[in-house]
Coordinates of N, CA and C in Angstrom, one line a residue:
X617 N -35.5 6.7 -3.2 CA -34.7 6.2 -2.1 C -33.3 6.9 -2.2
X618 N -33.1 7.8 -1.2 CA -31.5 8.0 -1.3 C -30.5 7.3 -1.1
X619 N -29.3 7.9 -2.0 CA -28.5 6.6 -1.2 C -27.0 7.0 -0.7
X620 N -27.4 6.2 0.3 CA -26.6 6.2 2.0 C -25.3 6.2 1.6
X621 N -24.5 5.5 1.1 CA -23.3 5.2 0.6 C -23.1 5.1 -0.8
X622 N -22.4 6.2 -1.1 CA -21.8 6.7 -2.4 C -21.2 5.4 -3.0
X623 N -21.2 5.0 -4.2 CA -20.9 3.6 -5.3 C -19.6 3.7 -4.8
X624 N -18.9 5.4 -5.3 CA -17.6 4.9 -5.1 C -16.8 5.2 -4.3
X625 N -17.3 5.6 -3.2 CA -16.7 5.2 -1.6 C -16.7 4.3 -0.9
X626 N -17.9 2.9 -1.9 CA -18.0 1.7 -1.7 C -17.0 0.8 -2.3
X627 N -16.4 1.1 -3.7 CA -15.6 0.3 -4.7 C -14.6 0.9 -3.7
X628 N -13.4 2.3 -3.5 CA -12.5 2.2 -2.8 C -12.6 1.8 -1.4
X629 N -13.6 1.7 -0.8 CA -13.2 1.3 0.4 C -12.7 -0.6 0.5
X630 N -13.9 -1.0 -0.2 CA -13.9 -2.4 -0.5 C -12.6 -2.9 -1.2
X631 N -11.7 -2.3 -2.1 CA -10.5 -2.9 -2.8 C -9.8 -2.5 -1.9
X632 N -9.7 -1.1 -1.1 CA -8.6 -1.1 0.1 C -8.5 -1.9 1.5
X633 N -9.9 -2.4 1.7 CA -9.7 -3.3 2.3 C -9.0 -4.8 1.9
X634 N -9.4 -5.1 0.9 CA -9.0 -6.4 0.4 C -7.5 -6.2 0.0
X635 N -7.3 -5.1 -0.2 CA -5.7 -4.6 -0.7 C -4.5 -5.3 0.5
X636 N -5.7 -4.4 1.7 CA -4.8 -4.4 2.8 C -4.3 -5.7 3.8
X637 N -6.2 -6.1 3.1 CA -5.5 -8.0 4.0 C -4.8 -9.1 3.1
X638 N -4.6 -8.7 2.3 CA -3.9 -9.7 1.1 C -2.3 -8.7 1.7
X639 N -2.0 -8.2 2.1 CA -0.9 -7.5 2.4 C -0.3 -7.9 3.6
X640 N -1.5 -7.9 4.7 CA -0.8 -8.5 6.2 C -0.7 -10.1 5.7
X641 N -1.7 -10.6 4.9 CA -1.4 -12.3 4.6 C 0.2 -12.2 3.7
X642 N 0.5 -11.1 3.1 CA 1.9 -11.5 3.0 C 2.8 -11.4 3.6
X643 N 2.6 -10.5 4.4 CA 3.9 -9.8 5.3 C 3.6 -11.3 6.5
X644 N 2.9 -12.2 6.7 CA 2.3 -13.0 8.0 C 2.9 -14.4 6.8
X645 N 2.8 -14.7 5.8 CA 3.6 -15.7 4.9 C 4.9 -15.3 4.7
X646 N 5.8 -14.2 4.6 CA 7.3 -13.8 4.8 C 7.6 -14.6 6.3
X647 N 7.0 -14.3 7.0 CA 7.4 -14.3 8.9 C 7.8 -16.2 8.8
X648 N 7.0 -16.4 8.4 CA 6.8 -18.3 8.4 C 7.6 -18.7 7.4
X649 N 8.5 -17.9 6.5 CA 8.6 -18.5 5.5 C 10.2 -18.3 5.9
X650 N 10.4 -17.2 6.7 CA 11.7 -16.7 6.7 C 12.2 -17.5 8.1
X651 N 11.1 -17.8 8.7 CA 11.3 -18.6 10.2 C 12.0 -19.8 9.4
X652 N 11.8 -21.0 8.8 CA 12.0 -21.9 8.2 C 12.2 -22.4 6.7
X653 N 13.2 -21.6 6.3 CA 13.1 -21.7 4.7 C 13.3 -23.2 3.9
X654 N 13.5 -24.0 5.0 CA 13.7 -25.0 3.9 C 12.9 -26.5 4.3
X655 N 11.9 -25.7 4.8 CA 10.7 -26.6 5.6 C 10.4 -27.4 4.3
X656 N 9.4 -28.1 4.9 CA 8.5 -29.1 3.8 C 7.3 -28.4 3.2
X657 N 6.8 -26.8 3.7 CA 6.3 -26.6 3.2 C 7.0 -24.9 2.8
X658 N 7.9 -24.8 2.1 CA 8.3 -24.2 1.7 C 8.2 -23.6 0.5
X659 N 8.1 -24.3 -0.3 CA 7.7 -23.9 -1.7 C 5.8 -23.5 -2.0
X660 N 5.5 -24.2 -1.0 CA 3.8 -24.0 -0.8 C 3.5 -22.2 -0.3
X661 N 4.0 -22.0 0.6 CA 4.4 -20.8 1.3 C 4.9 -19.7 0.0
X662 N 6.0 -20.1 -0.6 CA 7.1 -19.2 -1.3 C 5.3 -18.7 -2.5
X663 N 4.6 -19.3 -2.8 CA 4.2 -19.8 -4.4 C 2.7 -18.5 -3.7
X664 N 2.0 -18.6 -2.3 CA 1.2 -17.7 -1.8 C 1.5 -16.4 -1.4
X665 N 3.1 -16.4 -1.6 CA 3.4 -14.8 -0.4 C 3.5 -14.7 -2.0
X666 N 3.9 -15.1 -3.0 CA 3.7 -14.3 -4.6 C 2.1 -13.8 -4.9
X667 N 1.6 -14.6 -4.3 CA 0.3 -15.0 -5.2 C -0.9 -13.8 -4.3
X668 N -0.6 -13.2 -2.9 CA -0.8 -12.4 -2.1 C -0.1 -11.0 -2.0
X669 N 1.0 -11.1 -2.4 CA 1.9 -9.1 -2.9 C 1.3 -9.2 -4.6
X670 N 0.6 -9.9 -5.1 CA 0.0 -9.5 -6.3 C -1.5 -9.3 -6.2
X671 N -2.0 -10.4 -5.4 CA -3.1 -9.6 -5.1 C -3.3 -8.5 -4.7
X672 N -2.7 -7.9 -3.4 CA -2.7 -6.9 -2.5 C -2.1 -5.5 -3.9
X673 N -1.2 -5.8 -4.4 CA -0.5 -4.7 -5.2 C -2.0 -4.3 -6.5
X674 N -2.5 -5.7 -6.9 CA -3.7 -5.3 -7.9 C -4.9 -4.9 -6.9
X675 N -5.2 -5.3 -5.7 CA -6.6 -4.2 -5.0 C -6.3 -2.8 -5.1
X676 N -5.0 -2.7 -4.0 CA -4.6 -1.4 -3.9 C -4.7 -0.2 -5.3
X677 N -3.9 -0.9 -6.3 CA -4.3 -0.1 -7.6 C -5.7 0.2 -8.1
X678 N -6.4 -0.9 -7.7 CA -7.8 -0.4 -7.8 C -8.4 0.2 -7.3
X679 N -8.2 0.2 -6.3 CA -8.7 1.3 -4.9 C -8.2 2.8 -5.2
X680 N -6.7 2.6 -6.0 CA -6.5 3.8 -6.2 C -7.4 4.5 -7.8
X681 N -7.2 3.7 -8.6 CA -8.0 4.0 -9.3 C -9.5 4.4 -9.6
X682 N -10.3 4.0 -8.4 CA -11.5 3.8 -8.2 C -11.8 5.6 -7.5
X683 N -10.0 6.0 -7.0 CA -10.6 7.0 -6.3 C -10.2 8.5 -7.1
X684 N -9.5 8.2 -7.7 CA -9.7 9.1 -8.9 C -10.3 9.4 -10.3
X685 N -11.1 8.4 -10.1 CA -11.7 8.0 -11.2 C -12.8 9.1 -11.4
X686 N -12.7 10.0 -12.3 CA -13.8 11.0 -12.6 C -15.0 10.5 -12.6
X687 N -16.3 11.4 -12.5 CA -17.8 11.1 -12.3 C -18.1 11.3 -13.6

C-alpha cells in the first residue's frame, strides 16, 4: 500500500494548524479582555490568553521542528 500522505507533512501540517488556532483563540481572548479589563471575568480570560500564546508558541515550534527534522 503506498502512502498518500507523507508522516511528516502530516506531523507539520497538523501542529501548524493547531499552532495557528490556539493563536487566533489568543489574539480573539486579547480583543475581550482589552474590551473590559476589569470585568468579572477577567482573570478567567487573563489565565487562557496565557494558557493559549503557550500553546500556540509550543505547536508552532513543533511544526517547525517537525519540518526540519532530518529523515
Amino acid at each position: 500500500m503506498t502512502n498518500l500522505i507523507p508522516q511528516k507533512f502530516l506531523y507539520v501540517f497538523c501542529f501548524a494548524l493547531s499552532g495557528t488556532a490556539a493563536a487566533g483563540i489568543a489574539v480573539a481572548l486579547a480583543t475581550l479582555l482589552s474590551a473590559d479589563p476589569k470585568g468579572p471575568d477577567a482573570h478567567g480570560q487573563a489565565v487562557a490568553l496565557v494558557a493559549c500564546a503557550g500553546l500556540a508558541g509550543t505547536c508552532l515550534t513543533l511544526a517547525a521542528g517537525a519540518a526540519t527534522d532530518a529523515e
